[in-house]
Every structure is written in structure tokens, then in C-alpha cells.
Amino acid sequence: MPPGPENIIEVRGVRNQFGTQVVHDGLDLDVRRGEILGVVGGSGTGKSVLLRTIVGLNRPVAGTVRVFGEDLLTLPEARRARIERRFGVLFQQGALFSSLTVAENVALPLIEHAGLKAAEAADLARLKIALAGLPANAGGKYPSDLSGGMVKRAALARALALDPDILFLDEPTAGLDPIGAAAFDQLILTLRDALGLSVFIVTHDLDTLYTITDRIAVLAQKRVLVNDRLEVVAATDDAWIREYFHGPRGRAAADAAQALQRDPQTAFKPE
């Protein structure tokens, strides 16, 4: 895959290994500016490991990770930190600080990384909470007071705190009911269009893949097996892909996506 000016992330030849376990070997991946890229794969294929490698939480034993044209693995620490501030990350389970309110969770990166005063950070936190689709009174609640869907949105508000260029989402709709998951998907689509984000989303949710992704990368055999539009990926001759996209759940997701195109309100109507 030759580098191209449209790529905001370029991963080349990455090898991730933990002891004797090789998770990725010679992995290549491109993420294009402004796209929503879905990353899928069977259990143990290292979807979250790949995300953590790109955002700098895991250092591969080989390969390069270029973001905004710069190799993160060779940059001085201060320069790399400045680039990583342009990332917004939503981890599995939200990873909110349980002792802080939602507003305090969102304000924290603004104080620590942007150097804002507490009052300024609180004002911006209210804006991010609203952007994430939460009611204003959610800011004063603790994570333990929130539903699963609200925790996801609170974590999204924190991920948006520093006005990122790239949003990384790790299983953002896991555990949500179908209506809540569909609403979250549409929120991500709206934010991408409104803010010009590039979105890297690790998911097993077929509805998400069918309704909001521009391309899908399939991890298999320690590498990216295919990274293309859904119709190209679904037509790839691979046993896991056939089972995943053409099984009962895949067919149901395809039917639901077609229904959503005909009537955008379908996703928000109870069955």
C-alpha cells in the first residue's frame, strides 16, 4: 500500500508481540482523512492492541506508525505528546474516573493538557457534554449514577474535550440496547460531518458497520486481510468473512441498513 496524501494514519510492517505470543506480524493499515473506518476481526486478532499501538499506549517491536505524516515511534517525547493531544479516545467501559463527576471528568484534560483554569474548563466541559447528546444535569452526576448509554456519551464528551482531529472508539456500542446503539451511531456520524473528524472504530456491531462506516478493515492471520468498502469486504473469499457478513446477523444488519436508508427514523422506533 503506497503512502498517499489522503492518509491521516499509515501503519507499515507492524509486529506486536507479548512474550512468545505474536499478535500482529507485518501489519499494514491506512486511515483516510475524514473517513469512518471500522476495524473487525475474530477473538484474539488484536483489534484493541492495534488501536492502543496507534495512540501510543503500546510500542510495537517492529514497524512504523505515521500520523499526520510523522513517525510517532521515532519522535522526541514532547513532539509526540503534542500530536497525541490531537487524538480523542473512548475506551471500552468508558474508563471514567469514578470519584469525579461527568463535568469534572471532561474538564480534567482541559486543565492538565490545555492549561485552562477550572472555570474556563468547566464552561467548555458543558459544551462537550451537550455535543455528546447528554442533558445539562448529567454534568453533576457521577459515573455510578449513569446508565450504560450515558456512560458511553460521557466518555465521548471527554474524548472530544481537546478538539481532536482523530477519534478512536473501542467497542462504543457494546452493551447498549438496539435503540441506544443506533442513536450513538448516528451521533458519531453527525459529529464526523460537523467537526471534520476522522474516526477509527473497533467494533463487532454489524449495524454500526452497515450504517456509518466508509471502509472496513478485517484483521486475520496477524495482519489486515482486507481494507475496503463494505461490499468489497463482504465479497472477499474468506471463511470468517463469509460467516460474519453472510450469516443470519449479517443479513439482518443489511436489511436494517436498507430500511434505515428508506426511513431514517427507523433506527429510533421501538420494535
Short mmCIF file of N, CA and C in Angstrom, two decimals, residues 119-199:
data_model
loop_
_atom_site.label_atom_id
_atom_site.label_comp_id
_atom_site.label_asym_id
_atom_site.label_seq_id
_atom_site.Cartn_x
_atom_site.Cartn_y
_atom_site.Cartn_z
N ALA A 119 -12.54 27.35 35.95
CA ALA A 119 -13.79 27.95 35.48
C ALA A 119 -13.91 27.87 33.96
N GLU A 120 -12.80 28.12 33.26
CA GLU A 120 -12.81 28.02 31.80
C GLU A 120 -13.05 26.58 31.35
N ALA A 121 -12.40 25.65 32.04
CA ALA A 121 -12.57 24.24 31.71
C ALA A 121 -14.01 23.78 31.95
N ALA A 122 -14.61 24.29 33.00
CA ALA A 122 -16.00 23.92 33.31
C ALA A 122 -16.94 24.41 32.22
N ASP A 123 -16.70 25.61 31.71
CA ASP A 123 -17.55 26.14 30.63
C ASP A 123 -17.43 25.27 29.38
N LEU A 124 -16.20 24.92 29.02
CA LEU A 124 -16.00 24.08 27.84
C LEU A 124 -16.55 22.67 28.06
N ALA A 125 -16.44 22.17 29.28
CA ALA A 125 -16.97 20.84 29.58
C ALA A 125 -18.47 20.79 29.34
N ARG A 126 -19.16 21.85 29.69
CA ARG A 126 -20.62 21.89 29.45
C ARG A 126 -20.92 21.79 27.95
N LEU A 127 -20.11 22.45 27.14
CA LEU A 127 -20.29 22.39 25.69
C LEU A 127 -20.06 20.97 25.18
N LYS A 128 -18.99 20.31 25.64
CA LYS A 128 -18.68 18.96 25.18
C LYS A 128 -19.76 17.97 25.63
N ILE A 129 -20.29 18.16 26.82
CA ILE A 129 -21.36 17.30 27.31
C ILE A 129 -22.59 17.43 26.43
N ALA A 130 -22.89 18.65 26.02
CA ALA A 130 -24.02 18.87 25.11
C ALA A 130 -23.75 18.25 23.74
N LEU A 131 -22.50 18.39 23.25
CA LEU A 131 -22.15 17.80 21.95
C LEU A 131 -22.34 16.28 21.95
N ALA A 132 -22.10 15.66 23.10
CA ALA A 132 -22.23 14.21 23.22
C ALA A 132 -23.68 13.77 23.40
N GLY A 133 -24.61 14.73 23.40
CA GLY A 133 -26.02 14.38 23.46
C GLY A 133 -26.54 14.11 24.85
N LEU A 134 -25.83 14.59 25.88
CA LEU A 134 -26.28 14.40 27.26
C LEU A 134 -27.03 15.63 27.74
N PRO A 135 -28.01 15.46 28.63
CA PRO A 135 -28.70 16.62 29.21
C PRO A 135 -27.74 17.40 30.10
N ALA A 136 -28.02 18.67 30.31
CA ALA A 136 -27.13 19.53 31.08
C ALA A 136 -26.92 19.02 32.50
N ASN A 137 -27.97 18.43 33.11
CA ASN A 137 -27.82 17.98 34.50
C ASN A 137 -26.94 16.74 34.64
N ALA A 138 -26.55 16.12 33.51
CA ALA A 138 -25.66 14.96 33.58
C ALA A 138 -24.27 15.35 34.09
N GLY A 139 -23.91 16.61 33.90
CA GLY A 139 -22.57 17.05 34.30
C GLY A 139 -22.32 16.90 35.78
N GLY A 140 -23.35 17.02 36.58
CA GLY A 140 -23.18 16.93 38.03
C GLY A 140 -23.28 15.52 38.58
N LYS A 141 -23.51 14.54 37.72
CA LYS A 141 -23.66 13.15 38.17
C LYS A 141 -22.32 12.43 38.16
N TYR A 142 -22.25 11.39 38.98
CA TYR A 142 -21.08 10.52 38.99
C TYR A 142 -21.31 9.34 38.04
N PRO A 143 -20.24 8.73 37.52
CA PRO A 143 -20.43 7.61 36.59
C PRO A 143 -21.35 6.52 37.12
N SER A 144 -21.33 6.27 38.42
CA SER A 144 -22.17 5.22 39.00
C SER A 144 -23.65 5.57 38.94
N ASP A 145 -23.96 6.84 38.71
CA ASP A 145 -25.36 7.27 38.63
C ASP A 145 -25.91 7.18 37.20
N LEU A 146 -25.07 6.82 36.25
CA LEU A 146 -25.45 6.87 34.84
C LEU A 146 -25.82 5.50 34.31
N SER A 147 -26.71 5.49 33.30
CA SER A 147 -26.99 4.26 32.56
C SER A 147 -25.80 3.94 31.66
N GLY A 148 -25.80 2.72 31.09
CA GLY A 148 -24.70 2.34 30.20
C GLY A 148 -24.56 3.28 29.02
N GLY A 149 -25.69 3.68 28.44
CA GLY A 149 -25.65 4.58 27.30
C GLY A 149 -25.12 5.95 27.68
N MET A 150 -25.47 6.43 28.87
CA MET A 150 -24.98 7.74 29.31
C MET A 150 -23.49 7.69 29.62
N VAL A 151 -23.01 6.55 30.15
CA VAL A 151 -21.57 6.41 30.39
C VAL A 151 -20.80 6.53 29.08
N LYS A 152 -21.32 5.89 28.03
CA LYS A 152 -20.67 5.97 26.72
C LYS A 152 -20.61 7.42 26.23
N ARG A 153 -21.71 8.13 26.40
CA ARG A 153 -21.74 9.52 25.94
C ARG A 153 -20.85 10.42 26.79
N ALA A 154 -20.78 10.14 28.08
CA ALA A 154 -19.89 10.91 28.94
C ALA A 154 -18.43 10.68 28.54
N ALA A 155 -18.10 9.42 28.25
CA ALA A 155 -16.74 9.11 27.79
C ALA A 155 -16.46 9.77 26.44
N LEU A 156 -17.48 9.84 25.60
CA LEU A 156 -17.32 10.52 24.31
C LEU A 156 -17.07 12.02 24.53
N ALA A 157 -17.80 12.62 25.46
CA ALA A 157 -17.59 14.04 25.76
C ALA A 157 -16.16 14.29 26.20
N ARG A 158 -15.63 13.39 27.03
CA ARG A 158 -14.22 13.55 27.45
C ARG A 158 -13.28 13.37 26.27
N ALA A 159 -13.59 12.43 25.37
CA ALA A 159 -12.74 12.22 24.19
C ALA A 159 -12.73 13.44 23.28
N LEU A 160 -13.81 14.21 23.31
CA LEU A 160 -13.92 15.41 22.47
C LEU A 160 -13.34 16.66 23.14
N ALA A 161 -12.90 16.53 24.38
CA ALA A 161 -12.53 17.70 25.18
C ALA A 161 -11.50 18.58 24.51
N LEU A 162 -10.47 17.99 23.91
CA LEU A 162 -9.36 18.76 23.36
C LEU A 162 -9.50 19.02 21.86
N ASP A 163 -10.73 18.93 21.36
CA ASP A 163 -11.00 19.17 19.94
C ASP A 163 -10.10 18.31 19.04
N PRO A 164 -10.21 16.99 19.15
CA PRO A 164 -9.31 16.11 18.41
C PRO A 164 -9.56 16.14 16.91
N ASP A 165 -8.53 15.75 16.17
CA ASP A 165 -8.66 15.54 14.73
C ASP A 165 -9.07 14.10 14.42
N ILE A 166 -8.64 13.17 15.29
CA ILE A 166 -8.95 11.76 15.10
C ILE A 166 -9.63 11.23 16.35
N LEU A 167 -10.73 10.52 16.17
CA LEU A 167 -11.47 9.93 17.27
C LEU A 167 -11.31 8.42 17.20
N PHE A 168 -10.83 7.83 18.29
CA PHE A 168 -10.65 6.39 18.40
C PHE A 168 -11.72 5.84 19.33
N LEU A 169 -12.49 4.88 18.85
CA LEU A 169 -13.59 4.31 19.63
C LEU A 169 -13.41 2.80 19.74
N ASP A 170 -13.36 2.30 20.96
CA ASP A 170 -13.17 0.87 21.19
C ASP A 170 -14.48 0.26 21.67
N GLU A 171 -15.17 -0.45 20.79
CA GLU A 171 -16.45 -1.10 21.08
C GLU A 171 -17.44 -0.12 21.73
N PRO A 172 -17.73 0.99 21.08
CA PRO A 172 -18.55 2.03 21.72
C PRO A 172 -20.01 1.65 21.95
N THR A 173 -20.55 0.70 21.18
CA THR A 173 -21.95 0.34 21.37
C THR A 173 -22.13 -0.98 22.11
N ALA A 174 -21.02 -1.58 22.58
CA ALA A 174 -21.13 -2.84 23.32
C ALA A 174 -21.97 -2.65 24.57
N GLY A 175 -22.94 -3.52 24.77
CA GLY A 175 -23.78 -3.46 25.96
C GLY A 175 -24.98 -2.54 25.85
N LEU A 176 -25.11 -1.82 24.74
CA LEU A 176 -26.25 -0.93 24.58
C LEU A 176 -27.41 -1.67 23.92
N ASP A 177 -28.62 -1.26 24.23
CA ASP A 177 -29.78 -1.83 23.54
C ASP A 177 -29.79 -1.32 22.10
N PRO A 178 -30.55 -1.98 21.20
CA PRO A 178 -30.50 -1.60 19.78
C PRO A 178 -30.83 -0.14 19.52
N ILE A 179 -31.81 0.41 20.24
CA ILE A 179 -32.17 1.81 20.01
C ILE A 179 -31.05 2.74 20.47
N GLY A 180 -30.47 2.45 21.65
CA GLY A 180 -29.36 3.27 22.14
C GLY A 180 -28.15 3.18 21.25
N ALA A 181 -27.87 1.96 20.74
CA ALA A 181 -26.72 1.78 19.85
C ALA A 181 -26.91 2.54 18.55
N ALA A 182 -28.12 2.48 17.99
CA ALA A 182 -28.40 3.20 16.74
C ALA A 182 -28.27 4.70 16.93
N ALA A 183 -28.74 5.20 18.07
CA ALA A 183 -28.64 6.63 18.35
C ALA A 183 -27.19 7.05 18.49
N PHE A 184 -26.37 6.20 19.13
CA PHE A 184 -24.95 6.51 19.28
C PHE A 184 -24.26 6.53 17.92
N ASP A 185 -24.59 5.56 17.07
CA ASP A 185 -24.02 5.53 15.73
C ASP A 185 -24.32 6.82 14.97
N GLN A 186 -25.56 7.26 15.03
CA GLN A 186 -25.95 8.47 14.31
C GLN A 186 -25.26 9.70 14.89
N LEU A 187 -25.03 9.69 16.21
CA LEU A 187 -24.29 10.79 16.83
C LEU A 187 -22.86 10.86 16.28
N ILE A 188 -22.20 9.71 16.16
CA ILE A 188 -20.84 9.68 15.62
C ILE A 188 -20.82 10.20 14.19
N LEU A 189 -21.80 9.79 13.40
CA LEU A 189 -21.88 10.26 12.02
C LEU A 189 -22.06 11.77 11.98
N THR A 190 -22.92 12.30 12.84
CA THR A 190 -23.17 13.75 12.89
C THR A 190 -21.92 14.50 13.31
N LEU A 191 -21.22 13.99 14.32
CA LEU A 191 -20.01 14.66 14.79
C LEU A 191 -18.92 14.63 13.72
N ARG A 192 -18.78 13.50 13.04
CA ARG A 192 -17.79 13.43 11.96
C ARG A 192 -18.05 14.50 10.91
N ASP A 193 -19.32 14.62 10.50
CA ASP A 193 -19.66 15.59 9.46
C ASP A 193 -19.52 17.03 9.95
N ALA A 194 -19.93 17.27 11.19
CA ALA A 194 -19.92 18.64 11.72
C ALA A 194 -18.51 19.12 12.08
N LEU A 195 -17.68 18.22 12.62
CA LEU A 195 -16.37 18.61 13.13
C LEU A 195 -15.22 18.21 12.22
N GLY A 196 -15.52 17.49 11.14
CA GLY A 196 -14.47 17.08 10.22
C GLY A 196 -13.53 16.04 10.80
N LEU A 197 -14.05 15.18 11.66
CA LEU A 197 -13.22 14.17 12.32
C LEU A 197 -12.88 13.02 11.38
N SER A 198 -11.78 12.36 11.67
CA SER A 198 -11.51 11.03 11.15
C SER A 198 -11.78 10.08 12.30
N VAL A 199 -12.45 8.94 12.03
CA VAL A 199 -12.90 8.06 13.11
C VAL A 199 -12.38 6.65 12.87
#
